[in-house]
PDB file of C-alpha atoms in Angstrom:
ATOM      1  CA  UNK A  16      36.161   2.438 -34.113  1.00 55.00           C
ATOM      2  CA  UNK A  17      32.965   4.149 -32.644  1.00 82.00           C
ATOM      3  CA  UNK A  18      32.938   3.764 -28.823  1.00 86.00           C
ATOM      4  CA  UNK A  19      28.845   3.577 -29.161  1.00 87.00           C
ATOM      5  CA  UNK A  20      29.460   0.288 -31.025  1.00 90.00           C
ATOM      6  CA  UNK A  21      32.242  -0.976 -29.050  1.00 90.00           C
ATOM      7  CA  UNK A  22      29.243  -0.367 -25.603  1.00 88.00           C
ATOM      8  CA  UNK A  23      26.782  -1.565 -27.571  1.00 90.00           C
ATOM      9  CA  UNK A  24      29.157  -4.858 -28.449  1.00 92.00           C
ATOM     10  CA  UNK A  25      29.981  -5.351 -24.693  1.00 89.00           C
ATOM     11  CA  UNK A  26      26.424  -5.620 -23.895  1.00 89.00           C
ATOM     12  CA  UNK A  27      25.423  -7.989 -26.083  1.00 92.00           C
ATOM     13  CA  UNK A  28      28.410 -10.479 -25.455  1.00 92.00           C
ATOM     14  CA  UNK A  29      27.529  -9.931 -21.569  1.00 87.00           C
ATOM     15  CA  UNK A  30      23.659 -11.125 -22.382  1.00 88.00           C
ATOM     16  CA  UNK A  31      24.065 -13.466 -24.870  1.00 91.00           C
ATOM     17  CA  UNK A  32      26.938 -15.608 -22.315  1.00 89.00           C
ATOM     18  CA  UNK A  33      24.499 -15.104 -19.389  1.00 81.00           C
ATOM     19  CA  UNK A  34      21.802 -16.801 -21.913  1.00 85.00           C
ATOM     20  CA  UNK A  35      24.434 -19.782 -22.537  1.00 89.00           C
ATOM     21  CA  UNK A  36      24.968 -19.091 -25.868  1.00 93.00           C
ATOM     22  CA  UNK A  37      28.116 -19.166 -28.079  1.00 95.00           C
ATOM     23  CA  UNK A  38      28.490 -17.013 -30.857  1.00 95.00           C
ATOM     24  CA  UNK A  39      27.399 -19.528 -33.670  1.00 96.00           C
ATOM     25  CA  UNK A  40      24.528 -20.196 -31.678  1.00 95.00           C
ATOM     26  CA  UNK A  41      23.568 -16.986 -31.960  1.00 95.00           C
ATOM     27  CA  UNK A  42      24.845 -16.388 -35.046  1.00 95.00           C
ATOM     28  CA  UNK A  43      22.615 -19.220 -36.328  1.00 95.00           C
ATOM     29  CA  UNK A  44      19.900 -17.622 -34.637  1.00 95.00           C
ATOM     30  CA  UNK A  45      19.742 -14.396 -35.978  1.00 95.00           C
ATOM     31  CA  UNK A  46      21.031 -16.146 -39.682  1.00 94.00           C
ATOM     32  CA  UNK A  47      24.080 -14.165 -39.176  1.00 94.00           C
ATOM     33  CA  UNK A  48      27.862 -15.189 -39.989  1.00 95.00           C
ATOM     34  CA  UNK A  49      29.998 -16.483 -36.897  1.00 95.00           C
ATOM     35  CA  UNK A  50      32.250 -13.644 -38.169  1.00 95.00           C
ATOM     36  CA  UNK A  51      29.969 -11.339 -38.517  1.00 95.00           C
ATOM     37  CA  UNK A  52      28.535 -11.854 -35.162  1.00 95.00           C
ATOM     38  CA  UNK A  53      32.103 -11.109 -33.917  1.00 95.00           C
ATOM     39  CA  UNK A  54      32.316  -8.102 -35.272  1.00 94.00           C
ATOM     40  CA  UNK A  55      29.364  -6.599 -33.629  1.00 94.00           C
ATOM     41  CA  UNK A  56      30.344  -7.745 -30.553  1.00 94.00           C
ATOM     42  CA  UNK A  57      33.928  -6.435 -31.201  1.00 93.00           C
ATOM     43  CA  UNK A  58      32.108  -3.066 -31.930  1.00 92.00           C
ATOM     44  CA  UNK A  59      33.995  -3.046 -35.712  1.00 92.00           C
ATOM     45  CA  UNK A  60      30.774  -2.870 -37.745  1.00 93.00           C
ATOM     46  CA  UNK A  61      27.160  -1.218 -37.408  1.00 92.00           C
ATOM     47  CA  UNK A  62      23.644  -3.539 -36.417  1.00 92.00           C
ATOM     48  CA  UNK A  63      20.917  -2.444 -38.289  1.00 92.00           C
ATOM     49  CA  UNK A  64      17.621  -2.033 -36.460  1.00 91.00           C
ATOM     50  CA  UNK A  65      16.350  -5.258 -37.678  1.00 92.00           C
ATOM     51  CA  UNK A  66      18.904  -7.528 -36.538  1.00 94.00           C
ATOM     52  CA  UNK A  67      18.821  -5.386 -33.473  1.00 92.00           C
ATOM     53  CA  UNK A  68      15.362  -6.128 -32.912  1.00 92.00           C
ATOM     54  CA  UNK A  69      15.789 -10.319 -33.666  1.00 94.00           C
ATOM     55  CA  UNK A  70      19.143 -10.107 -31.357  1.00 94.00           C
ATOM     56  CA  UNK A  71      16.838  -8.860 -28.763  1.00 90.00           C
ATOM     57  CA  UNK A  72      14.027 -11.130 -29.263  1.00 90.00           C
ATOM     58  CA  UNK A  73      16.401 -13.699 -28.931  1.00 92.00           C
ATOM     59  CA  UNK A  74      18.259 -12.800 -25.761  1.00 88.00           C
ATOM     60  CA  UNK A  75      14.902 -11.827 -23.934  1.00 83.00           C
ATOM     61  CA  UNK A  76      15.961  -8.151 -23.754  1.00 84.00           C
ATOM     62  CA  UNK A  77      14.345  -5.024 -24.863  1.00 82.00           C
ATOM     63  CA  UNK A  78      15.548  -2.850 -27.536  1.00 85.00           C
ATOM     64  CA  UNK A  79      16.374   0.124 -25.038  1.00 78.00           C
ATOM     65  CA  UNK A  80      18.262  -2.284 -22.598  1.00 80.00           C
ATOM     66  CA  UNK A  81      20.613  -3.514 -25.245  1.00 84.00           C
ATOM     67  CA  UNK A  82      21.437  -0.069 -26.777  1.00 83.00           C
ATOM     68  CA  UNK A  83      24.692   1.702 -24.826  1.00 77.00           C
ATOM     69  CA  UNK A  84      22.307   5.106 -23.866  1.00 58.00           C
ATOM     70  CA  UNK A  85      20.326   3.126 -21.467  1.00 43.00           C
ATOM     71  CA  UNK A  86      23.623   2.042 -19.252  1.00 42.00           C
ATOM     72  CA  UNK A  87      25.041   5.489 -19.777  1.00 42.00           C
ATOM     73  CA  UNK A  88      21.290   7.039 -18.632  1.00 40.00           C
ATOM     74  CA  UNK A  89      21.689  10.427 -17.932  1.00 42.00           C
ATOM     75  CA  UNK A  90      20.431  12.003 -14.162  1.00 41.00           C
ATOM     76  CA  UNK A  91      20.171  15.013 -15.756  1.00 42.00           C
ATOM     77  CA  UNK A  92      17.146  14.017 -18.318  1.00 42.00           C
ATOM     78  CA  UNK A  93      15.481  11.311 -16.400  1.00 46.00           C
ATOM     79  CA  UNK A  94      15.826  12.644 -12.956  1.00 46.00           C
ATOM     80  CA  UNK A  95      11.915  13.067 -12.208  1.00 43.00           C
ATOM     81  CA  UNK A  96      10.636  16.176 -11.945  1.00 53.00           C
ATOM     82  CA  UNK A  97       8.306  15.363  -8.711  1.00 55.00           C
ATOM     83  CA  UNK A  98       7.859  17.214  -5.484  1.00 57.00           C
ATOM     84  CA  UNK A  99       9.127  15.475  -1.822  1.00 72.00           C
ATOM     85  CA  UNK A 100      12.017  12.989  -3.811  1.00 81.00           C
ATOM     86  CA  UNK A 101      13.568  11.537  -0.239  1.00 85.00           C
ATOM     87  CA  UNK A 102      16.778  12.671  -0.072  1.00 85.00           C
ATOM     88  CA  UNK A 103      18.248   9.152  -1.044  1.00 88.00           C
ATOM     89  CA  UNK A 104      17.037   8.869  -3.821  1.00 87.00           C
ATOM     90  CA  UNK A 105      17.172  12.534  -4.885  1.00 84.00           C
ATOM     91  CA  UNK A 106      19.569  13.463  -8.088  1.00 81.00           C
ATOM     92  CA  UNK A 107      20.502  10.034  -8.596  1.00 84.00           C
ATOM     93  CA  UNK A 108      18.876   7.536 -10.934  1.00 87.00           C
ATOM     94  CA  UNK A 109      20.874   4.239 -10.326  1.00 92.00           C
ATOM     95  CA  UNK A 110      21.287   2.345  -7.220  1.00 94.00           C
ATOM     96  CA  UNK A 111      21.949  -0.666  -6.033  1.00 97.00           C
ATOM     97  CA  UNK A 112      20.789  -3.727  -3.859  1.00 97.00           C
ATOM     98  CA  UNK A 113      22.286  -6.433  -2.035  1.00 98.00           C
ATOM     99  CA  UNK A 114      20.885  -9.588  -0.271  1.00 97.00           C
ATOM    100  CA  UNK A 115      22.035 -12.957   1.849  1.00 97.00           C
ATOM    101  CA  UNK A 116      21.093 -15.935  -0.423  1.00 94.00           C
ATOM    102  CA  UNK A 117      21.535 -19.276   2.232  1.00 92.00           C
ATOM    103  CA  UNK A 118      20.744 -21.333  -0.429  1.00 89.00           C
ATOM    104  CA  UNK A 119      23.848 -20.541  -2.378  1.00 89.00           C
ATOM    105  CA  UNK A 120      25.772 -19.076   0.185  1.00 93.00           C
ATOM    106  CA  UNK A 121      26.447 -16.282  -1.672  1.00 95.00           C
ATOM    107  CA  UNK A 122      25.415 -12.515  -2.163  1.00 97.00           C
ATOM    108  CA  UNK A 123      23.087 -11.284  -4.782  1.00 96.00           C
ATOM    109  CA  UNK A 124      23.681  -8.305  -6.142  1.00 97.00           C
ATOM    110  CA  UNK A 125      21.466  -5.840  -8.314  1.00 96.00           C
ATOM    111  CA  UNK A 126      21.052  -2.697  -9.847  1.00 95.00           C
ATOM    112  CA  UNK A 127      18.145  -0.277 -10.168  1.00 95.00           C
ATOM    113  CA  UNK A 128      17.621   2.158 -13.189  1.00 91.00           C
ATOM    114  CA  UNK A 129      15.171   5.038 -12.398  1.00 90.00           C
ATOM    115  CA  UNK A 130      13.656   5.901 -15.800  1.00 83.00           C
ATOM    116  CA  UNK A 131      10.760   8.698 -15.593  1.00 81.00           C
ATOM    117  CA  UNK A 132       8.055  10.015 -13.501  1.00 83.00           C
ATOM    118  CA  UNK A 133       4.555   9.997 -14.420  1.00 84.00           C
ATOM    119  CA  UNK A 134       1.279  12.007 -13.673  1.00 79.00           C
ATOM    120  CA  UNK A 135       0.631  10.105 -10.913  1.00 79.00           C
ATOM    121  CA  UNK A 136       4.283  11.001  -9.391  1.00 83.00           C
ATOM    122  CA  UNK A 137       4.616   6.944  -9.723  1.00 89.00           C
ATOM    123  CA  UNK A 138       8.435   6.590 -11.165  1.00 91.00           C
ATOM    124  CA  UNK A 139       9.460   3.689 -13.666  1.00 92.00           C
ATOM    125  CA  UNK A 140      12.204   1.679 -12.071  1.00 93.00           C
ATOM    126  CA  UNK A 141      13.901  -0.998 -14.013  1.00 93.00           C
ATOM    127  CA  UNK A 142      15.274  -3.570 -11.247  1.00 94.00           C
ATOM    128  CA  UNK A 143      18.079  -5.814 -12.654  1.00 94.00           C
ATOM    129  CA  UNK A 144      18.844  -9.316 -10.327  1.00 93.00           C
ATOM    130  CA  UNK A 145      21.523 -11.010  -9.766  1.00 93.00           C
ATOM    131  CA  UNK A 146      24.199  -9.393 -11.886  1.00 91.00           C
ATOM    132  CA  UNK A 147      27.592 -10.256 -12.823  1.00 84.00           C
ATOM    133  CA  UNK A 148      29.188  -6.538 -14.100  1.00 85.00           C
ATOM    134  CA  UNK A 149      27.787  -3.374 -12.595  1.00 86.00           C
ATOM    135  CA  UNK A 150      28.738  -1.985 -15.824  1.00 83.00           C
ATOM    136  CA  UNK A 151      26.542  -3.986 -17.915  1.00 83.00           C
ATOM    137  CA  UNK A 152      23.393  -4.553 -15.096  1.00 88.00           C
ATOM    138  CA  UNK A 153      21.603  -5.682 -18.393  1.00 84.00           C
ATOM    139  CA  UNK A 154      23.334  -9.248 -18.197  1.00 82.00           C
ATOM    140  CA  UNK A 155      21.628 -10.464 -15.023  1.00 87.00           C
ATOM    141  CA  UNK A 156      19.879 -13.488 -13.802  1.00 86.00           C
ATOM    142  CA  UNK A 157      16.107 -11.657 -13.539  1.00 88.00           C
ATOM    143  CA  UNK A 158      14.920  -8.388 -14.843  1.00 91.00           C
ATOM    144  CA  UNK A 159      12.057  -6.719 -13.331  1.00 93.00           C
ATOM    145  CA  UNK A 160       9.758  -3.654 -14.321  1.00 93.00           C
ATOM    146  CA  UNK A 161       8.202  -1.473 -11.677  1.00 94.00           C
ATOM    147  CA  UNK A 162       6.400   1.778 -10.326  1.00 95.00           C
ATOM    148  CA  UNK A 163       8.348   3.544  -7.380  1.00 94.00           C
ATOM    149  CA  UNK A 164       6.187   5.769  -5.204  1.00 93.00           C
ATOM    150  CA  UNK A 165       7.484   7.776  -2.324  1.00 90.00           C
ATOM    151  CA  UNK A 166       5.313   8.320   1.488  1.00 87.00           C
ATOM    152  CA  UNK A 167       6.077  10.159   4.184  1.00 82.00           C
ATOM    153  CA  UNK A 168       8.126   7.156   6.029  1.00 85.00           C
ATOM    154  CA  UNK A 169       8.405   4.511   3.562  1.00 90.00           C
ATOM    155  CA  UNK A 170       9.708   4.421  -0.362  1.00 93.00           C
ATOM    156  CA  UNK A 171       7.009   1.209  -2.373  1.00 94.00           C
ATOM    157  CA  UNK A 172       8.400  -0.284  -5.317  1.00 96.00           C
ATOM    158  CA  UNK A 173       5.766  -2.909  -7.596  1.00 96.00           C
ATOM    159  CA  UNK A 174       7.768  -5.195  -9.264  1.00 95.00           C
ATOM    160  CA  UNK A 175       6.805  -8.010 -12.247  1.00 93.00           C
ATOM    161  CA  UNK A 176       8.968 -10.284 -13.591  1.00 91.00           C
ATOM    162  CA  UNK A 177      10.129  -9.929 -17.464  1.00 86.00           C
ATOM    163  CA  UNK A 178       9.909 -13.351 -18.221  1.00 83.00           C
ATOM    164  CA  UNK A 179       7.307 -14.992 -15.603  1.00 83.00           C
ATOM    165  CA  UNK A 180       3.950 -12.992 -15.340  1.00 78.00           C
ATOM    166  CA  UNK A 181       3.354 -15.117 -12.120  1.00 82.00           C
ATOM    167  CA  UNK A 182       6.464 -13.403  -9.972  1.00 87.00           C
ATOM    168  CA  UNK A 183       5.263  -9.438  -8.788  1.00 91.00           C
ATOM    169  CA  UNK A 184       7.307  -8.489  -5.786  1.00 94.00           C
ATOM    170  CA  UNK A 185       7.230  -5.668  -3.039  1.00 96.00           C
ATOM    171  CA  UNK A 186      10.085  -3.210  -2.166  1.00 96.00           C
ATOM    172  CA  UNK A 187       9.403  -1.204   1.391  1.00 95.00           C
ATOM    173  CA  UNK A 188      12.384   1.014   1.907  1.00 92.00           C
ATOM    174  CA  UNK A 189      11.987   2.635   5.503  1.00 85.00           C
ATOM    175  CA  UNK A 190      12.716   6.206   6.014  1.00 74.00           C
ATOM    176  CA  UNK A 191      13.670   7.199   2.625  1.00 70.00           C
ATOM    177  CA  UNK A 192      13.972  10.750   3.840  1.00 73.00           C
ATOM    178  CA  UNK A 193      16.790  10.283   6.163  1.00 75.00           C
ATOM    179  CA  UNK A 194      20.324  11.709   4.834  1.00 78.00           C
ATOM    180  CA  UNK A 195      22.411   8.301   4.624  1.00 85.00           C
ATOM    181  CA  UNK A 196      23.995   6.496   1.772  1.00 90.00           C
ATOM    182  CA  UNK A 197      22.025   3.659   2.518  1.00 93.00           C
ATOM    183  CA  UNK A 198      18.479   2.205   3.845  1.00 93.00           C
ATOM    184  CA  UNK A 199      17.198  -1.018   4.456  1.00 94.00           C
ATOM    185  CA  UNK A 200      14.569  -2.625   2.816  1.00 95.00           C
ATOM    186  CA  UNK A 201      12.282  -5.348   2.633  1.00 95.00           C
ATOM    187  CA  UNK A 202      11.363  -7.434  -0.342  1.00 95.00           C
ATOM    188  CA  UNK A 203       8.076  -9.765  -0.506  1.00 94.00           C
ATOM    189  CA  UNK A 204       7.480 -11.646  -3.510  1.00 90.00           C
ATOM    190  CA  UNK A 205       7.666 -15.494  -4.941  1.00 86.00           C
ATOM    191  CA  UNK A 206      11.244 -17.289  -4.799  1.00 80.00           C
ATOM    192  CA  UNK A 207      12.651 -19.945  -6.938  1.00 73.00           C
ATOM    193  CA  UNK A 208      14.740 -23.014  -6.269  1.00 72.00           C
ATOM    194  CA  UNK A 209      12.346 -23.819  -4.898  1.00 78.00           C
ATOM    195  CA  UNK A 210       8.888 -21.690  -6.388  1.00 81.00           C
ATOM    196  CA  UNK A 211       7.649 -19.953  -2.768  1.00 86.00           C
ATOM    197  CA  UNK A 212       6.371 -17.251  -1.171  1.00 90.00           C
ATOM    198  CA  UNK A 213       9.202 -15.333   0.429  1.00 90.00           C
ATOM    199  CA  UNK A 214      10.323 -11.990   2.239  1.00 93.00           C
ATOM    200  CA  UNK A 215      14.143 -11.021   2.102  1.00 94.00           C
ATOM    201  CA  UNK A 216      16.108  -8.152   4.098  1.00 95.00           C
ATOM    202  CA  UNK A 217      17.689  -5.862   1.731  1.00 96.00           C
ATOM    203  CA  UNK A 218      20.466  -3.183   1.665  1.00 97.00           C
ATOM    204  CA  UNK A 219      20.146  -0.227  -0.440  1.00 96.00           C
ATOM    205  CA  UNK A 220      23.079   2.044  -1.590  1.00 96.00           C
ATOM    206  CA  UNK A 221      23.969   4.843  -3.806  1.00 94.00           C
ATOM    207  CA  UNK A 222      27.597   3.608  -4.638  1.00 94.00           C
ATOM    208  CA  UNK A 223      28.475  -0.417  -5.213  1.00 95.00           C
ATOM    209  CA  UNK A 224      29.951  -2.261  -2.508  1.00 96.00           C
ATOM    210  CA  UNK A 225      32.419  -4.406  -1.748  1.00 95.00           C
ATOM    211  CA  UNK A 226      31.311  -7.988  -1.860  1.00 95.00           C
ATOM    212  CA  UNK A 227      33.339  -9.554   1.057  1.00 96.00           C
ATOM    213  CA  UNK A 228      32.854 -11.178   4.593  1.00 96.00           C
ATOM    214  CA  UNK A 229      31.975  -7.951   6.348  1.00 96.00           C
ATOM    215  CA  UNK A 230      29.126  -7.307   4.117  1.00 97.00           C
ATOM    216  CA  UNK A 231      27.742 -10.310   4.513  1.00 97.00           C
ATOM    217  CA  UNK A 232      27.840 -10.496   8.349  1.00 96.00           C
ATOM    218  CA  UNK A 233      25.634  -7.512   7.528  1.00 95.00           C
ATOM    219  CA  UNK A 234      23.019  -8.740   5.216  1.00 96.00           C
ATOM    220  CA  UNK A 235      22.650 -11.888   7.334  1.00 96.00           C
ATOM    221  CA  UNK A 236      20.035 -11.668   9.687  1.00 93.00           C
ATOM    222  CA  UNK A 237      20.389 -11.381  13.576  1.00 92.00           C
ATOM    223  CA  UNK A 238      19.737 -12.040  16.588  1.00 93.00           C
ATOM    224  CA  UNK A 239      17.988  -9.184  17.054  1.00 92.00           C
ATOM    225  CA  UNK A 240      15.980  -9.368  13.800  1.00 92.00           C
ATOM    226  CA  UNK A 241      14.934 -13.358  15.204  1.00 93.00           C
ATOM    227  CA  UNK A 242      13.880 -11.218  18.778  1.00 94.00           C
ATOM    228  CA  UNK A 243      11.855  -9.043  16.694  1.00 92.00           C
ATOM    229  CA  UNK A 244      10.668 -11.845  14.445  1.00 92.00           C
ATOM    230  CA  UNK A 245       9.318 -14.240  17.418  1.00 94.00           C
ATOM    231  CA  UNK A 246       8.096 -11.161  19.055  1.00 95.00           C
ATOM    232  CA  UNK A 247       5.440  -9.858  15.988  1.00 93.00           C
ATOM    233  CA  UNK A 248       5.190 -12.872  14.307  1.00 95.00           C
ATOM    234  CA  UNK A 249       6.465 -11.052  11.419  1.00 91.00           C
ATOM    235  CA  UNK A 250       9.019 -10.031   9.282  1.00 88.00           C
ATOM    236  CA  UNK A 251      10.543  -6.209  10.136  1.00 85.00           C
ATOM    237  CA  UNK A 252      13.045  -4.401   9.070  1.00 81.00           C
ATOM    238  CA  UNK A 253      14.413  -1.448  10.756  1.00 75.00           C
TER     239      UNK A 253
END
């Protein structure tokens, strides 16, 4: 059994549960057996590219995104070949984020995919929200497509929403160029439950982390970030 098809199988059970679909939903779908839907997802037979391409329609993914080399990407061919990388984000091309959500109590989780540079020495970042497996970032709540630039101090990150044109979102990362494993961030963009404008503190890392009480004490915010807060009149983060 070919371990591209067994990756390949993995992913698409991950999306297609996250999308609340069974297998003869799908199946039904894509006018595909409920067998033969297992078997892709099993990895025991090959997907043509056409049934790739209505699998993906279907589950609101890209082609590239459901095939295995895009969550085995490779530093070595899309590191970008620009001048003054920060050293956090230099020879690595996946990181990941984590935030506070009050609303559910709970920590949010994401990973970002650093694809290729352009002319411009803009980068294409791939931000995926909310996910469930670091392995498979691809089954995740929201999926966002953005240009990463780097500045002297601060690392800018344009986001838009996959599936809602109205959501574009800001990423400041301060001091990008400082030698630490991780940097704080703030995102600015348009929340839901309910739809509003809203800025969130954000941790950055190069290696997952541990999703307990500790790292939670440190996503929430502080007293000192309400001091800072009431003094500006703004949001910070330092």
């Amino acid at each position: 059994m070919s371990e591209y098809l067994m990756e390949l199988g993995s992913i698409l059970r991950n999306v297609r549960k996250l999308r609340g679909l069974t297998v003869q939903q799908l199946a039904d779908k894509i006018q595909k057996s409920k067998s033969t839907l297992s078997k892709y997802e099993r990895g025991e037979i090959a997907i043509d590219i056409l049934t790739i391409n209505e699998i993906s329609q279907v589950l609101k993914i890209s082609i590239d995104e459901l095939l295995p080399k895009f969550s085995n990407i490779s530093s070595q061919h899309c590191q970008p070949s620009i001048v003054n990388v920060p050293s956090f984000f230099k020879n690595n091309t996946r990181f990941y984020s984590y935030y506070y959500d009050g609303r559910n109590k709970d920590i949010i989780c994401s990973t970002l995919l650093v694809k290729k540079a352009h002319d411009d020495n803009s980068i294409s970042v791939h931000m995926y929200m909310n996910i469930k497996d670091i392995n498979y970032p691809q089954a995740c709540e929201n999926t966002y497509y953005g240009l990463m630039t780097h500045h002297d101090i601060i690392t800018r990150i344009d986001f838009i929403n996959r599936d809602t044109s109205i959501e574009k979102a800001t990423i400041a990362i301060l001091s990008p160029f400082v030698e630490n494993d991780e940097r704080w961030g703030l995102w600015s963009g348009i929340s839901t439950r309910p739809v509003m404008p809203a800025s969130i503190k954000m941790l950055f890392t190069k290696t997952p982390q541990k999703i307990d009480i500790a790292l939670k004490k440190k996503l929430m915010l502080t007293q000192e970030d309400y001091k800072l807060i009431k003094l500006y009149n703004m949001f910070t983060v330092f």
